[in-house]
Amino acid sequence: MNKKPALILKNVVRTYGEGPQALHVLNGADLEIMPGEMVAMIAPSGAGKSTLLHSAGLLERPDSGEIYIRDKATRDLSDDERTKMRRHTIGFVYQFHHLLPEFSAEENLMIPQMINGLTRAEAKERSRELLDYMKIGERADHRPSELSGGEQQRVAIARAVANSPRILLADEPTGNLDPETASHVFATLESLVRNTGLAALIATHNHVLARQMDRCITLEAGKIIDITE
Ligand code: ADP
């Protein structure tokens, strides 16, 4: 099959500050991720993982280099165009769930879909399907505070893919969970990625989970290095 990468970073440079104080967080970072591919990113704190995820997710603009989302160069897009592209093609999961506390799990999934133009009924149907897929269908009416840590992260993952993105960017998605819960949550995340052909870049400190992914990368002196064992 002649598939193309869902995400390409080419020679991405991101520097904070200027002159002798300048911090070259990304300094010629190159990466390609294919649809359905899971890439783990393991690097020490401060190495630039968040900067890389935010750049790939079009939340930050690199100083130079290019980021292609499904073949489309993004450097010259306006802020509005970047926001639109992000909404349609990229899903984010963070270490802490960031669910809206006053809404149920189902409503947390419905809101981004309705913002994207779906009717209430359509959004509700897809939310139910996704929560069932993540094995928390019976918790759909509960608010985040009534869910366990693992359940909250399942809802956060379901919300990240509610608008059928092509790329999933995750920053320590199981970092806040005990090892057993982490591996259960990861298993549903993995099955979701495999079944939907998402391209996933997942920052983690968990070497056990990293080994289950297709590739493992790290960041050294602002460059991406493949460290797959
Ligand atoms: P990680 O996610 O791997 O911990 P980050 O991407 O958050 O790393 O940060 C990389 C480096 O860049 C750190 O030294 C951090 O202090 C610095 N940094 C991040 N964001 C900014 C910013 N907005 N301004 C200045 N320095 C920053």
Coordinates of C-alpha atoms and ligand atoms in Angstrom, one line a residue:
M1 CA 0.0 0.0 0.0
N2 CA 1.3 3.4 -0.9
K3 CA 0.5 5.3 2.2
K4 CA 1.8 8.8 3.0
P5 CA 2.9 10.1 6.4
A6 CA 0.1 11.8 8.3
L7 CA 2.7 14.0 10.1
I8 CA 6.1 15.3 8.9
L9 CA 8.5 17.6 10.7
K10 CA 11.3 18.8 8.6
N11 CA 14.3 20.6 10.1
V12 CA 12.1 22.2 12.8
V13 CA 13.9 24.9 14.9
R14 CA 12.4 26.4 18.0
T15 CA 14.5 28.7 20.2
Y16 CA 13.5 30.5 23.4
G17 CA 15.3 33.8 24.2
E18 CA 18.1 35.5 22.2
G19 CA 21.8 35.9 22.2
P20 CA 24.0 34.0 24.6
Q21 CA 20.9 33.1 26.7
A22 CA 19.1 31.5 23.8
L23 CA 17.8 28.0 24.4
H24 CA 17.7 25.9 21.3
V25 CA 15.0 23.5 22.3
L26 CA 14.4 22.1 18.8
N27 CA 17.4 22.4 16.6
G28 CA 16.7 20.6 13.3
A29 CA 14.1 18.1 14.4
D30 CA 13.0 15.6 11.7
L31 CA 10.1 13.1 12.1
E32 CA 7.6 11.2 10.0
I33 CA 4.7 9.3 11.3
M34 CA 2.5 7.1 9.1
P35 CA -1.3 6.5 9.6
G36 CA -1.8 3.7 12.1
E37 CA 1.7 4.1 13.5
M38 CA 2.4 4.6 17.2
V39 CA 5.6 6.4 18.2
A40 CA 6.8 6.7 21.8
M41 CA 8.8 9.7 22.9
I42 CA 11.0 9.2 25.9
A43 CA 13.2 12.0 27.0
P44 CA 14.1 13.7 30.3
S45 CA 12.2 16.6 31.6
G46 CA 13.2 19.8 29.9
A47 CA 14.4 18.0 26.7
G48 CA 11.7 19.7 24.6
K49 CA 8.8 17.1 24.5
S50 CA 6.1 19.5 25.1
T51 CA 7.6 22.0 22.6
L52 CA 7.7 19.3 20.0
L53 CA 4.1 18.2 20.7
H54 CA 2.8 21.8 20.6
S55 CA 4.7 22.5 17.4
A56 CA 3.4 19.3 15.7
G57 CA -0.1 20.2 17.0
L58 CA 0.1 23.7 15.5
L59 CA -0.3 25.3 18.9
E60 CA 3.2 26.9 18.6
R61 CA 4.9 28.1 15.4
P62 CA 8.5 26.9 14.8
D63 CA 11.1 29.6 14.1
S64 CA 12.0 27.7 11.0
G65 CA 11.5 24.4 9.3
E66 CA 8.2 23.0 8.1
I67 CA 5.4 20.9 9.5
Y68 CA 3.2 19.0 7.1
I69 CA -0.1 17.7 8.2
R70 CA -1.3 15.1 5.7
D71 CA 0.9 16.6 2.9
K72 CA -0.1 20.1 3.6
A73 CA 2.6 22.6 4.6
T74 CA 1.5 24.7 7.6
R75 CA 4.1 27.4 7.9
D76 CA 2.3 30.0 5.8
L77 CA -1.2 29.3 7.1
S78 CA -3.0 32.1 9.0
D79 CA -3.9 31.6 12.6
D80 CA -7.5 30.9 11.7
E81 CA -6.4 28.3 9.1
R82 CA -4.1 26.6 11.7
T83 CA -7.0 26.5 14.2
K84 CA -9.3 25.0 11.7
M85 CA -6.8 22.4 10.7
R86 CA -6.1 21.6 14.3
R87 CA -9.7 21.1 15.1
H88 CA -10.3 18.8 12.1
T89 CA -7.1 16.7 12.1
I90 CA -5.4 16.7 15.5
G91 CA -6.4 15.3 18.9
F92 CA -4.6 16.0 22.2
V93 CA -4.4 14.0 25.4
Y94 CA -2.6 15.4 28.4
Q95 CA -1.4 13.9 31.7
F96 CA -4.4 15.4 33.5
H97 CA -7.7 14.9 31.9
H98 CA -8.9 18.5 31.6
L99 CA -12.5 17.5 31.3
L100 CA -15.1 20.1 32.1
P101 CA -16.1 19.3 35.7
E102 CA -19.8 20.4 35.5
F103 CA -20.6 18.2 32.5
S104 CA -21.1 14.5 32.2
A105 CA -18.6 12.2 30.4
E106 CA -21.0 12.1 27.4
E107 CA -21.4 15.9 27.3
N108 CA -17.7 16.3 27.5
L109 CA -17.5 14.4 24.2
M110 CA -20.5 16.1 22.6
I111 CA -19.3 19.6 23.1
P112 CA -16.4 19.6 20.6
Q113 CA -18.5 17.7 18.1
M114 CA -21.3 20.3 18.3
I115 CA -18.7 23.1 18.0
N116 CA -17.6 21.3 14.8
G117 CA -21.1 21.5 13.4
L118 CA -22.8 18.2 14.4
T119 CA -26.4 18.2 15.7
R120 CA -27.0 17.3 19.3
A121 CA -28.4 13.9 18.3
E122 CA -25.5 13.1 16.0
A123 CA -23.0 14.1 18.7
K124 CA -24.8 12.1 21.3
E125 CA -24.8 9.0 19.2
R126 CA -21.1 9.2 18.4
S127 CA -20.3 9.9 22.1
R128 CA -22.1 6.8 23.1
E129 CA -20.3 4.7 20.5
L130 CA -16.9 6.1 21.6
L131 CA -17.5 5.6 25.3
D132 CA -18.7 2.0 24.7
Y133 CA -15.5 1.5 22.6
M134 CA -13.4 2.8 25.5
K135 CA -15.4 0.4 27.8
I136 CA -17.0 3.2 29.9
G137 CA -20.4 3.3 28.2
E138 CA -22.1 2.7 31.5
R139 CA -20.4 5.7 33.1
A140 CA -21.5 8.1 30.4
D141 CA -23.9 10.1 32.6
H142 CA -21.3 10.6 35.4
R143 CA -19.3 13.8 35.9
P144 CA -15.5 13.6 35.9
S145 CA -15.3 13.8 39.8
E146 CA -17.4 10.6 39.9
L147 CA -15.0 8.7 37.8
S148 CA -11.7 6.9 38.7
G149 CA -8.4 8.2 37.3
G150 CA -8.4 5.5 34.6
E151 CA -12.0 6.2 33.6
Q152 CA -11.2 10.0 33.4
Q153 CA -8.3 9.3 31.1
R154 CA -10.5 7.0 28.9
V155 CA -13.0 9.8 28.6
A156 CA -10.2 12.3 27.8
I157 CA -8.9 9.9 25.0
A158 CA -12.4 9.5 23.6
R159 CA -12.9 13.2 23.6
A160 CA -9.6 13.7 21.8
V161 CA -10.8 11.5 18.9
A162 CA -14.4 12.7 19.0
N163 CA -13.9 14.7 15.8
S164 CA -12.1 11.8 14.0
P165 CA -8.7 13.4 13.9
R166 CA -5.9 11.9 11.8
I167 CA -3.1 12.6 14.3
L168 CA -3.1 12.0 18.1
L169 CA -0.6 13.8 20.2
A170 CA -0.3 12.7 23.8
D171 CA 1.8 14.1 26.7
E172 CA 2.1 11.5 29.4
P173 CA -1.4 10.1 28.9
T174 CA -1.0 7.5 31.6
G175 CA 1.5 9.3 33.7
N176 CA -1.0 9.9 36.5
L177 CA -2.2 6.3 36.8
D178 CA -1.0 3.2 38.7
P179 CA 0.9 0.7 36.4
E180 CA -2.0 -1.7 36.1
T181 CA -4.6 1.0 35.2
A182 CA -2.0 2.6 32.9
S183 CA -1.6 -0.7 30.9
H184 CA -5.4 -1.1 30.6
V185 CA -5.9 2.5 29.4
F186 CA -3.0 2.1 27.0
A187 CA -4.5 -1.1 25.6
T188 CA -7.7 0.7 24.6
L189 CA -5.7 3.6 23.3
E190 CA -3.6 1.2 21.2
S191 CA -6.7 -0.6 19.8
L192 CA -8.2 2.8 18.9
V193 CA -5.1 3.8 17.0
R194 CA -4.8 0.5 15.2
N195 CA -8.5 0.4 14.2
T196 CA -8.8 4.0 13.1
G197 CA -5.4 4.4 11.3
L198 CA -4.5 7.4 13.5
A199 CA -0.9 8.5 13.6
A200 CA 0.1 8.7 17.3
L201 CA 3.0 10.5 19.0
I202 CA 3.0 9.7 22.7
A203 CA 5.4 11.1 25.2
T204 CA 5.8 8.8 28.2
H205 CA 8.2 7.8 30.9
N206 CA 6.8 4.3 30.9
H207 CA 9.4 2.0 29.2
V208 CA 7.0 -1.0 29.3
L209 CA 4.4 0.9 27.2
A210 CA 7.1 2.5 25.0
R211 CA 8.3 -1.0 24.0
Q212 CA 4.8 -1.9 22.8
M213 CA 4.8 0.9 20.3
D214 CA 6.2 0.7 16.7
R215 CA 9.1 3.0 17.3
C216 CA 10.7 4.9 20.2
I217 CA 12.4 8.3 19.8
T218 CA 14.2 10.7 22.1
L219 CA 15.3 14.3 21.9
E220 CA 19.0 15.1 22.1
A221 CA 20.4 18.6 21.6
G222 CA 17.2 19.5 19.9
K223 CA 17.3 16.7 17.4
I224 CA 15.1 13.6 17.2
I225 CA 16.9 10.3 17.5
D226 CA 15.4 6.9 17.0
I227 CA 16.1 4.6 20.0
T228 CA 13.9 1.7 19.1
E229 CA 15.4 -1.4 20.8
Ligands
ADP1 P1 9.7 18.8 28.3 O1 8.3 18.7 27.8 O2 10.6 17.8 27.7 O3 9.9 18.8 29.8 P2 9.6 21.5 27.3 O4 9.3 21.5 25.8 O5 8.5 21.9 28.2 O6 10.3 20.2 27.8 O7 10.8 22.6 27.6 C1 12.1 22.6 27.0 C2 12.9 23.7 27.5 O8 12.4 24.9 27.0 C3 12.9 23.8 29.0 O9 14.2 24.2 29.4 C4 11.9 24.9 29.3 O10 12.2 25.6 30.5 C5 12.1 25.8 28.1 N1 10.8 26.5 27.7 C6 9.7 25.9 27.4 N2 8.7 26.9 27.0 C7 9.4 28.1 27.2 C8 9.0 29.4 27.0 N3 7.7 29.7 26.5 N4 9.9 30.4 27.2 C9 11.1 30.1 27.6 N5 11.6 28.9 27.8 C10 10.7 27.8 27.6

